[in-house]
C-alpha cells in the first residue's frame, strides 16, 4: 500500500468513526466553515487517535497560498553560504511539521512572494531592506531572522557569543587580538564586532579589526586578506576573533601556509559551529535547529494576530584545537 493510499484509508476511517462524510472530515481538518464546533472537535479527536498527519503538499492543494510560507533572501550573494543552506533545511523541516509548505524566494523573486505565499520568513537584512514594509502593507504576516526591530524577529545572541570568544582568548593570555569580519564599515554589520570591542575595552586592550567584502567565498577572502596582512606587517597579533566559521577556516589556512603554528603562536575562534566546517575550530555554537523551530513558532503567533516580539536564541562557546 502506498503512502497516499494509506492516508486515503485513514481519512475514510475517520469519516466512518465520526459518522460523517469525507467532505466534513476535510472541513474539520483544514479549519473550513460548514460544520459545528462540537463535530469539528470530535473529528479532530478521532484524527489524533488515528495519528493522521496530512502532508504539507495536500494542505497547499486544499488551502491554496495560505499554507505556503515564503522563505525570502535579501541578498543574492548569500544564497550558497553554508549557514543559510543549513538554516533553510531546518526551516523546511519545522514548517512541514506544522503542516506548512515552504517556498524559496531569491532576492530578485521577492516581488512574486505575495502572489504565491500567505506568510513569510525573511533572511539576510540590509540597511535599505524594504521587504518587511511591503509585506506589512499587503497584510502578509512575516518573521525576520535578524536584529530586533519592528514586527516579529529572532536572532542568536551574537554580541554575547563574541564576548565569550574574546574573553576566552584573553583568559588564555592573548593580548593582541584582531577581529576579522565582513563589511564592518556598515552599521548593520557591527553587532558581533560590538561584543569584541566591549571586552577589549573592559580589559584595557587595543582594538583592531580587518574588514572583508561580503561574498559567498568568505573563506577564500579571509585567506587572501590575511596573507596580504602578514606579508605587509608580519605577525603582529596573537589571536583572531572571527565573525564566522568560514572566515576562521580561511584564516587558519593562511596562518599555516605562512608557517605560523595554530594555536601556539596565534589562537583562532569562529562563530556558528557549522557541522560541515567547524571541525577542530574553537567556536561559538548557535542552535540553528532551535532557531528554525522558534522562527516557525513566532510565525504562528504572527498569523494569529499576536503582539510582535523579539526572541534571542542562546549561544555557547565550544573550545577545540584552534583556541
Tab-separated table of C-alpha atoms in Angstrom:
chain	number	residue	atom	x	y	z
A	1	UNK	CA	0.000	0.000	0.000
A	2	UNK	CA	1.383	3.418	-0.962
A	3	UNK	CA	1.630	6.362	1.405
A	4	UNK	CA	-1.183	8.177	-0.423
A	5	UNK	CA	-3.468	5.147	-0.241
A	6	UNK	CA	-2.753	4.795	3.488
A	7	UNK	CA	-3.714	8.437	4.014
A	8	UNK	CA	-6.891	7.931	1.991
A	9	UNK	CA	-7.757	4.880	4.076
A	10	UNK	CA	-7.198	6.864	7.282
A	11	UNK	CA	-9.487	9.681	6.115
A	12	UNK	CA	-12.188	7.147	5.290
A	13	UNK	CA	-11.747	5.568	8.747
A	14	UNK	CA	-12.106	8.996	10.408
A	15	UNK	CA	-15.319	9.580	8.451
A	16	UNK	CA	-16.647	6.098	9.362
A	17	UNK	CA	-15.942	6.518	13.088
A	18	UNK	CA	-17.439	10.016	13.162
A	19	UNK	CA	-20.431	9.025	11.054
A	20	UNK	CA	-19.894	11.894	8.631
A	21	UNK	CA	-18.911	12.439	5.004
A	22	UNK	CA	-15.382	12.775	3.661
A	23	UNK	CA	-16.192	16.437	2.928
A	24	UNK	CA	-16.980	17.067	6.596
A	25	UNK	CA	-13.674	15.466	7.602
A	26	UNK	CA	-11.866	17.746	5.164
A	27	UNK	CA	-13.617	20.824	6.576
A	28	UNK	CA	-12.677	19.861	10.137
A	29	UNK	CA	-9.038	19.055	9.362
A	30	UNK	CA	-8.479	22.252	7.413
A	31	UNK	CA	-10.399	24.735	9.570
A	32	UNK	CA	-13.101	25.340	6.979
A	33	UNK	CA	-16.642	26.537	7.837
A	34	UNK	CA	-19.731	24.401	7.285
A	35	UNK	CA	-19.725	22.179	10.362
A	36	UNK	CA	-20.445	22.761	14.041
A	37	UNK	CA	-17.637	23.183	16.569
A	38	UNK	CA	-18.666	20.094	18.562
A	39	UNK	CA	-18.476	17.955	15.436
A	40	UNK	CA	-15.184	19.551	14.426
A	41	UNK	CA	-13.668	18.707	17.806
A	42	UNK	CA	-14.917	15.114	17.593
A	43	UNK	CA	-13.367	14.671	14.134
A	44	UNK	CA	-10.063	16.191	15.273
A	45	UNK	CA	-10.033	13.912	18.335
A	46	UNK	CA	-10.506	10.851	16.129
A	47	UNK	CA	-7.792	12.038	13.744
A	48	UNK	CA	-5.369	12.353	16.657
A	49	UNK	CA	-6.258	8.880	17.885
A	50	UNK	CA	-5.506	7.516	14.420
A	51	UNK	CA	-2.316	9.651	14.232
A	52	UNK	CA	-3.427	11.186	10.948
A	53	UNK	CA	-0.972	13.735	9.535
A	54	UNK	CA	-1.972	15.428	6.255
A	55	UNK	CA	1.022	16.146	4.039
A	56	UNK	CA	2.165	19.709	3.515
A	57	UNK	CA	1.580	19.304	-0.218
A	58	UNK	CA	-2.005	18.228	0.458
A	59	UNK	CA	-2.555	21.272	2.641
A	60	UNK	CA	-1.265	23.503	-0.142
A	61	UNK	CA	-3.736	22.000	-2.601
A	62	UNK	CA	-6.612	22.380	-0.129
A	63	UNK	CA	-5.741	25.767	1.346
A	64	UNK	CA	-4.054	27.439	-1.610
A	65	UNK	CA	-1.399	30.035	-0.862
A	66	UNK	CA	-2.494	30.335	2.793
A	67	UNK	CA	-0.480	27.196	3.598
A	68	UNK	CA	2.614	28.433	1.730
A	69	UNK	CA	5.396	30.202	3.641
A	70	UNK	CA	7.820	32.182	1.520
A	71	UNK	CA	11.431	31.993	2.703
A	72	UNK	CA	12.961	35.156	1.312
A	73	UNK	CA	16.629	36.028	0.938
A	74	UNK	CA	17.555	39.690	0.966
A	75	UNK	CA	20.818	39.426	-0.941
A	76	UNK	CA	21.637	37.177	-3.872
A	77	UNK	CA	25.228	36.592	-2.870
A	78	UNK	CA	24.354	34.769	0.371
A	79	UNK	CA	22.235	32.040	-1.211
A	80	UNK	CA	25.036	29.485	-1.364
A	81	UNK	CA	26.646	30.179	2.009
A	82	UNK	CA	26.659	27.078	4.254
A	83	UNK	CA	24.892	28.856	7.118
A	84	UNK	CA	21.873	29.771	5.011
A	85	UNK	CA	21.730	26.350	3.390
A	86	UNK	CA	21.592	24.715	6.834
A	87	UNK	CA	19.071	27.237	8.160
A	88	UNK	CA	16.841	26.717	5.114
A	89	UNK	CA	16.923	22.942	5.650
A	90	UNK	CA	15.854	23.304	9.288
A	91	UNK	CA	13.157	25.850	8.409
A	92	UNK	CA	11.777	23.466	5.802
A	93	UNK	CA	11.585	20.649	8.346
A	94	UNK	CA	9.952	22.852	11.013
A	95	UNK	CA	7.389	24.198	8.551
A	96	UNK	CA	6.463	20.712	7.340
A	97	UNK	CA	5.919	19.665	10.947
A	98	UNK	CA	3.393	22.496	11.228
A	99	UNK	CA	1.663	21.421	8.023
A	100	UNK	CA	3.048	24.372	6.076
A	101	UNK	CA	4.626	24.414	2.647
A	102	UNK	CA	7.991	26.240	2.381
A	103	UNK	CA	8.755	28.044	-0.871
A	104	UNK	CA	12.144	29.602	-1.569
A	105	UNK	CA	12.342	33.130	-2.984
A	106	UNK	CA	15.688	34.513	-4.134
A	107	UNK	CA	16.423	38.231	-3.870
A	108	UNK	CA	15.114	39.012	-7.337
A	109	UNK	CA	11.961	36.901	-6.843
A	110	UNK	CA	10.563	38.748	-3.829
A	111	UNK	CA	8.001	40.707	-5.830
A	112	UNK	CA	6.179	37.443	-6.612
A	113	UNK	CA	6.030	36.252	-2.968
A	114	UNK	CA	2.717	37.917	-2.147
A	115	UNK	CA	1.119	36.201	-5.142
A	116	UNK	CA	2.191	32.715	-4.038
A	117	UNK	CA	2.510	32.717	-0.241
A	118	UNK	CA	0.301	33.612	2.701
A	119	UNK	CA	3.164	34.410	5.088
A	120	UNK	CA	6.945	34.818	5.027
A	121	UNK	CA	10.221	34.321	6.859
A	122	UNK	CA	12.833	36.942	5.947
A	123	UNK	CA	16.576	36.214	5.930
A	124	UNK	CA	19.568	38.433	5.210
A	125	UNK	CA	18.831	42.023	6.234
A	126	UNK	CA	20.356	45.127	4.710
A	127	UNK	CA	20.014	48.848	5.585
A	128	UNK	CA	17.701	49.578	2.654
A	129	UNK	CA	15.621	46.407	3.128
A	130	UNK	CA	12.006	47.142	2.185
A	131	UNK	CA	10.615	43.600	2.348
A	132	UNK	CA	9.028	43.895	5.814
A	133	UNK	CA	7.338	47.171	4.907
A	134	UNK	CA	5.974	45.743	1.657
A	135	UNK	CA	4.610	42.630	3.384
A	136	UNK	CA	3.021	44.719	6.147
A	137	UNK	CA	1.328	46.965	3.596
A	138	UNK	CA	-0.075	43.848	1.915
A	139	UNK	CA	-1.222	42.386	5.282
A	140	UNK	CA	1.029	39.333	4.907
A	141	UNK	CA	2.319	38.044	8.289
A	142	UNK	CA	6.106	37.737	8.490
A	143	UNK	CA	9.007	36.937	10.794
A	144	UNK	CA	12.537	38.274	10.405
A	145	UNK	CA	15.641	36.281	11.318
A	146	UNK	CA	17.797	39.203	12.373
A	147	UNK	CA	18.174	42.086	14.806
A	148	UNK	CA	15.301	43.401	16.892
A	149	UNK	CA	13.092	45.967	15.216
A	150	UNK	CA	9.506	46.374	14.140
A	151	UNK	CA	7.478	43.195	13.881
A	152	UNK	CA	8.347	39.635	14.876
A	153	UNK	CA	12.045	38.776	14.867
A	154	UNK	CA	14.617	36.457	16.379
A	155	UNK	CA	18.389	36.034	16.276
A	156	UNK	CA	21.207	34.221	18.031
A	157	UNK	CA	22.797	36.212	20.858
A	158	UNK	CA	25.599	37.374	18.543
A	159	UNK	CA	27.142	40.017	20.742
A	160	UNK	CA	27.306	37.785	23.811
A	161	UNK	CA	28.786	34.949	21.739
A	162	UNK	CA	31.664	37.126	20.554
A	163	UNK	CA	32.135	38.403	24.092
A	164	UNK	CA	32.571	34.779	25.206
A	165	UNK	CA	35.149	34.080	22.482
A	166	UNK	CA	37.123	37.289	23.116
A	167	UNK	CA	37.160	36.831	26.876
A	168	UNK	CA	38.218	33.203	26.434
A	169	UNK	CA	41.305	34.208	24.414
A	170	UNK	CA	42.214	36.944	26.900
A	171	UNK	CA	41.932	34.445	29.753
A	172	UNK	CA	44.341	32.235	27.772
A	173	UNK	CA	46.905	35.045	27.886
A	174	UNK	CA	46.304	36.588	24.452
A	175	UNK	CA	46.677	40.347	24.370
A	176	UNK	CA	46.980	41.348	20.701
A	177	UNK	CA	43.579	40.301	19.404
A	178	UNK	CA	42.221	41.227	15.981
A	179	UNK	CA	38.564	40.951	14.930
A	180	UNK	CA	38.040	39.553	11.411
A	181	UNK	CA	34.630	40.288	9.863
A	182	UNK	CA	32.696	41.303	6.757
A	183	UNK	CA	31.791	44.867	5.763
A	184	UNK	CA	32.491	46.219	9.237
A	185	UNK	CA	32.199	49.775	7.982
A	186	UNK	CA	28.418	49.264	7.680
A	187	UNK	CA	26.442	49.857	10.910
A	188	UNK	CA	24.189	46.810	10.499
A	189	UNK	CA	27.235	44.516	10.241
A	190	UNK	CA	28.714	45.510	13.602
A	191	UNK	CA	26.604	43.548	16.101
A	192	UNK	CA	29.277	40.874	16.569
A	193	UNK	CA	32.100	43.412	16.375
A	194	UNK	CA	30.482	45.272	19.286
A	195	UNK	CA	30.944	42.252	21.546
A	196	UNK	CA	34.676	42.131	20.779
A	197	UNK	CA	35.034	45.881	21.321
A	198	UNK	CA	33.303	45.790	24.700
A	199	UNK	CA	35.522	43.029	26.094
A	200	UNK	CA	38.696	44.658	24.748
A	201	UNK	CA	37.724	47.987	26.326
A	202	UNK	CA	36.967	46.311	29.648
A	203	UNK	CA	40.380	44.614	29.542
A	204	UNK	CA	42.185	47.839	28.620
A	205	UNK	CA	43.475	46.342	25.359
A	206	UNK	CA	43.795	47.981	21.954
A	207	UNK	CA	41.078	47.153	19.419
A	208	UNK	CA	41.962	46.188	15.859
A	209	UNK	CA	39.822	44.832	13.065
A	210	UNK	CA	40.116	43.621	9.496
A	211	UNK	CA	37.082	44.137	7.252
A	212	UNK	CA	36.419	41.901	4.246
A	213	UNK	CA	33.884	42.077	1.407
A	214	UNK	CA	30.661	40.116	1.893
A	215	UNK	CA	30.745	37.298	-0.684
A	216	UNK	CA	29.988	33.582	-0.992
A	217	UNK	CA	33.759	32.921	-0.951
A	218	UNK	CA	34.366	34.282	2.537
A	219	UNK	CA	36.916	31.612	3.495
A	220	UNK	CA	38.977	32.434	0.407
A	221	UNK	CA	38.587	36.163	1.067
A	222	UNK	CA	39.882	35.680	4.616
A	223	UNK	CA	42.827	33.636	3.347
A	224	UNK	CA	43.831	36.269	0.802
A	225	UNK	CA	43.424	39.260	3.112
A	226	UNK	CA	45.319	37.656	5.961
A	227	UNK	CA	48.105	36.588	3.605
A	228	UNK	CA	48.426	40.203	2.429
A	229	UNK	CA	48.438	41.433	6.016
A	230	UNK	CA	51.187	39.016	7.053
A	231	UNK	CA	53.304	39.967	4.049
A	232	UNK	CA	52.940	43.680	4.793
A	233	UNK	CA	53.063	43.783	8.605
A	234	UNK	CA	54.377	40.416	9.704
A	235	UNK	CA	52.880	38.583	12.664
A	236	UNK	CA	51.623	41.497	14.776
A	237	UNK	CA	48.793	39.680	16.603
A	238	UNK	CA	48.419	36.570	18.770
A	239	UNK	CA	44.699	35.928	18.411
A	240	UNK	CA	41.937	36.208	15.810
A	241	UNK	CA	38.284	36.562	16.778
A	242	UNK	CA	36.435	35.669	13.568
A	243	UNK	CA	32.855	36.605	12.761
A	244	UNK	CA	32.055	33.179	11.223
A	245	UNK	CA	33.464	29.669	10.966
A	246	UNK	CA	34.127	30.267	7.278
A	247	UNK	CA	36.369	33.254	7.983
A	248	UNK	CA	38.133	31.307	10.728
A	249	UNK	CA	38.888	28.413	8.360
A	250	UNK	CA	40.389	30.772	5.776
A	251	UNK	CA	42.451	32.471	8.482
A	252	UNK	CA	43.802	29.179	9.838
A	253	UNK	CA	44.814	28.090	6.329
A	254	UNK	CA	46.642	31.370	5.696
A	255	UNK	CA	48.492	31.165	9.011
A	256	UNK	CA	49.560	27.578	8.451
A	257	UNK	CA	50.732	28.317	4.900
A	258	UNK	CA	52.975	31.033	6.368
A	259	UNK	CA	54.492	28.605	8.863
A	260	UNK	CA	52.605	30.035	11.832
A	261	UNK	CA	51.527	27.415	14.363
A	262	UNK	CA	47.880	27.466	15.493
A	263	UNK	CA	47.172	27.862	18.394
A	264	UNK	CA	50.713	28.119	19.810
A	265	UNK	CA	51.513	31.390	18.049
A	266	UNK	CA	48.019	32.531	17.096
A	267	UNK	CA	44.711	31.341	18.552
A	268	UNK	CA	41.630	31.469	16.310
A	269	UNK	CA	37.915	31.394	17.130
A	270	UNK	CA	34.898	31.123	14.823
A	271	UNK	CA	31.143	31.505	15.171
A	272	UNK	CA	28.162	29.240	14.251
A	273	UNK	CA	29.648	25.739	14.778
A	274	UNK	CA	28.545	24.574	11.336
A	275	UNK	CA	28.735	20.752	11.210
A	276	UNK	CA	30.493	20.599	7.842
A	277	UNK	CA	33.024	23.322	8.670
A	278	UNK	CA	33.765	23.705	12.366
A	279	UNK	CA	35.855	20.536	12.757
A	280	UNK	CA	38.726	21.476	15.074
A	281	UNK	CA	37.704	25.137	15.434
A	282	UNK	CA	37.184	26.740	18.785
A	283	UNK	CA	33.879	28.406	18.022
A	284	UNK	CA	30.604	29.803	19.306
A	285	UNK	CA	27.742	27.376	18.780
A	286	UNK	CA	24.296	28.565	17.886
A	287	UNK	CA	21.472	26.025	17.732
A	288	UNK	CA	20.252	26.516	14.169
A	289	UNK	CA	17.588	23.823	14.506
A	290	UNK	CA	16.178	25.623	17.572
A	291	UNK	CA	16.321	28.954	15.759
A	292	UNK	CA	14.298	27.460	12.887
A	293	UNK	CA	11.691	25.946	15.218
A	294	UNK	CA	11.287	29.209	17.120
A	295	UNK	CA	11.030	31.164	13.854
A	296	UNK	CA	8.102	28.985	12.829
A	297	UNK	CA	6.549	29.299	16.306
A	298	UNK	CA	6.763	33.095	16.002
A	299	UNK	CA	5.187	32.886	12.551
A	300	UNK	CA	2.251	31.005	14.075
A	301	UNK	CA	1.892	33.890	16.561
A	302	UNK	CA	2.028	36.406	13.714
A	303	UNK	CA	-0.683	34.511	11.826
A	304	UNK	CA	-2.826	34.521	14.958
A	305	UNK	CA	-2.514	38.298	15.289
A	306	UNK	CA	-0.461	38.224	18.495
A	307	UNK	CA	1.610	41.299	19.506
A	308	UNK	CA	5.064	41.348	17.813
A	309	UNK	CA	8.117	40.439	19.871
A	310	UNK	CA	11.831	39.697	19.501
A	311	UNK	CA	13.397	36.430	20.680
A	312	UNK	CA	17.087	35.872	21.452
A	313	UNK	CA	18.470	32.372	20.874
A	314	UNK	CA	21.195	31.398	23.400
A	315	UNK	CA	24.736	30.522	22.307
A	316	UNK	CA	27.696	28.770	23.913
A	317	UNK	CA	31.473	28.625	23.481
A	318	UNK	CA	32.914	25.320	22.264
A	319	UNK	CA	36.688	25.129	22.943
A	320	UNK	CA	38.599	22.959	20.468
A	321	UNK	CA	42.076	22.768	18.950
A	322	UNK	CA	42.462	26.262	17.430
A	323	UNK	CA	41.953	28.137	20.704
